[in-house]
Amino acid sequence: MARRYKSTEKTRAMCLAALGVVKVATPAQIRALTAPGHKDAATIRGGLKDLEDEKLVEASGKTSRLTDSGARIYETLWTLTTAGLEAAAAVLGRPVKQMGARRRTRWRAGRSTR
């Protein structure tokens, strides 16, 4: 199967494993957890976008951070879909029941919206 962002199986598995554990993360956070030697999160972003095409992850909002120079960077937050939770369980070798629930609440401006 040709993937639009040309991510590898290893990259997609790292993304699923990380989100299976932490539930919500930015590509930079996933990179720091799973591939700290990579210069930037572009590889992880490609993997997440390919997983999104497969309906295994979804963008669940935005967050921002300041760089060392003080510039504000906006990043997408990613989370697993129900099918993604099952795929992450398979990658981690755990039963789905031990994975916990997927993130269901969206947070905006410091408060929960359902």
CSV table of C-alpha atoms in Angstrom, one decimal:
chain,number,residue,atom,x,y,z
A,1,MET,CA,0.0,0.0,0.0
A,2,ALA,CA,1.5,3.4,-1.1
A,3,ARG,CA,1.3,5.9,1.7
A,4,ARG,CA,0.9,9.5,0.9
A,5,TYR,CA,3.6,10.7,3.4
A,6,LYS,CA,5.9,7.7,2.8
A,7,SER,CA,6.3,6.8,6.4
A,8,THR,CA,7.8,3.5,7.4
A,9,GLU,CA,6.2,0.7,9.4
A,10,LYS,CA,8.7,1.4,12.2
A,11,THR,CA,7.7,5.1,12.4
A,12,ARG,CA,4.0,4.3,12.4
A,13,ALA,CA,4.5,1.6,15.1
A,14,MET,CA,6.5,4.2,17.2
A,15,CYS,CA,3.6,6.7,16.9
A,16,LEU,CA,1.0,4.1,17.9
A,17,ALA,CA,3.1,2.8,20.8
A,18,ALA,CA,3.7,6.4,22.2
A,19,LEU,CA,0.0,7.4,21.9
A,20,GLY,CA,-1.0,4.0,23.4
A,21,VAL,CA,0.9,5.0,26.5
A,22,VAL,CA,0.5,8.8,26.8
A,23,LYS,CA,-2.9,9.1,24.9
A,24,VAL,CA,-2.3,12.7,23.7
A,25,ALA,CA,1.0,14.2,22.3
A,26,THR,CA,2.5,16.5,19.7
A,27,PRO,CA,4.9,15.1,17.1
A,28,ALA,CA,7.8,16.7,19.0
A,29,GLN,CA,6.8,14.9,22.2
A,30,ILE,CA,6.5,11.6,20.3
A,31,ARG,CA,9.9,12.2,18.7
A,32,ALA,CA,11.4,12.9,22.1
A,33,LEU,CA,10.0,9.7,23.5
A,34,THR,CA,10.7,7.3,20.7
A,35,ALA,CA,13.4,8.8,18.5
A,36,PRO,CA,15.4,11.4,20.4
A,37,GLY,CA,18.3,11.2,17.9
A,38,HIS,CA,16.2,12.6,15.1
A,39,LYS,CA,16.8,16.3,14.3
A,40,ASP,CA,13.2,17.3,14.0
A,41,ALA,CA,9.7,15.8,14.1
A,42,ALA,CA,9.0,15.7,10.4
A,43,THR,CA,9.3,11.9,10.2
A,44,ILE,CA,6.9,11.5,13.1
A,45,ARG,CA,4.4,14.0,11.5
A,46,GLY,CA,4.5,12.0,8.3
A,47,GLY,CA,3.8,8.8,10.3
A,48,LEU,CA,0.9,10.4,12.1
A,49,LYS,CA,-0.6,11.8,8.9
A,50,ASP,CA,-0.4,8.3,7.3
A,51,LEU,CA,-2.1,6.8,10.4
A,52,GLU,CA,-4.7,9.5,10.1
A,53,ASP,CA,-5.4,8.4,6.5
A,54,GLU,CA,-5.9,4.9,8.0
A,55,LYS,CA,-8.3,6.3,10.6
A,56,LEU,CA,-6.0,5.1,13.5
A,57,VAL,CA,-5.2,8.6,14.9
A,58,GLU,CA,-6.9,12.0,14.8
A,59,ALA,CA,-5.9,15.5,15.4
A,60,SER,CA,-7.5,16.7,18.6
A,61,GLY,CA,-6.5,20.3,18.9
A,62,LYS,CA,-3.5,22.7,18.9
A,63,THR,CA,-1.0,23.7,21.5
A,64,SER,CA,1.8,26.2,21.4
A,65,ARG,CA,5.3,26.6,22.9
A,66,LEU,CA,8.1,29.1,22.8
A,67,THR,CA,11.4,28.4,21.1
A,68,ASP,CA,14.7,29.3,22.7
A,69,SER,CA,14.6,32.6,20.7
A,70,GLY,CA,11.1,33.4,22.0
A,71,ALA,CA,9.1,32.6,18.8
A,72,ARG,CA,5.8,30.9,19.4
A,73,ILE,CA,5.3,27.6,17.5
A,74,TYR,CA,1.9,26.0,17.2
A,75,GLU,CA,1.7,22.2,17.1
A,76,THR,CA,-1.1,19.7,16.5
A,77,LEU,CA,-2.1,17.4,19.3
A,78,TRP,CA,-2.7,13.8,18.2
A,79,THR,CA,-4.7,11.0,19.8
A,80,LEU,CA,-5.8,7.5,19.0
A,81,THR,CA,-9.2,6.6,17.5
A,82,THR,CA,-11.0,3.5,18.8
A,83,ALA,CA,-9.4,1.4,16.0
A,84,GLY,CA,-6.0,3.1,16.8
A,85,LEU,CA,-6.3,2.0,20.4
A,86,GLU,CA,-6.7,-1.6,19.2
A,87,ALA,CA,-3.7,-1.2,16.8
A,88,ALA,CA,-1.6,0.3,19.7
A,89,ALA,CA,-2.5,-2.6,21.9
A,90,ALA,CA,-1.2,-5.0,19.2
A,91,VAL,CA,2.0,-3.0,18.8
A,92,LEU,CA,2.6,-3.0,22.6
A,93,GLY,CA,1.6,-6.6,23.0
A,94,ARG,CA,-1.1,-5.9,25.5
A,95,PRO,CA,-4.8,-6.7,25.7
A,96,VAL,CA,-7.0,-3.8,24.7
A,97,LYS,CA,-8.7,-3.9,28.1
A,98,GLN,CA,-5.3,-3.0,29.7
A,99,MET,CA,-4.8,0.0,27.5
A,100,GLY,CA,-7.3,2.3,29.2
A,101,ALA,CA,-9.8,4.5,27.4
A,102,ARG,CA,-9.0,6.7,24.6
A,103,ARG,CA,-9.0,10.4,25.2
A,104,ARG,CA,-12.6,11.6,24.8
A,105,THR,CA,-12.6,15.2,26.0
A,106,ARG,CA,-11.5,18.2,24.0
A,107,TRP,CA,-9.8,21.0,25.9
A,108,ARG,CA,-10.1,24.5,24.7
A,109,ALA,CA,-9.1,27.7,26.4
A,110,GLY,CA,-8.5,25.9,29.7
A,111,ARG,CA,-11.9,24.2,30.0
A,112,SER,CA,-13.4,21.0,28.9
A,113,THR,CA,-16.0,20.8,26.1
A,114,ARG,CA,-17.8,17.5,25.3
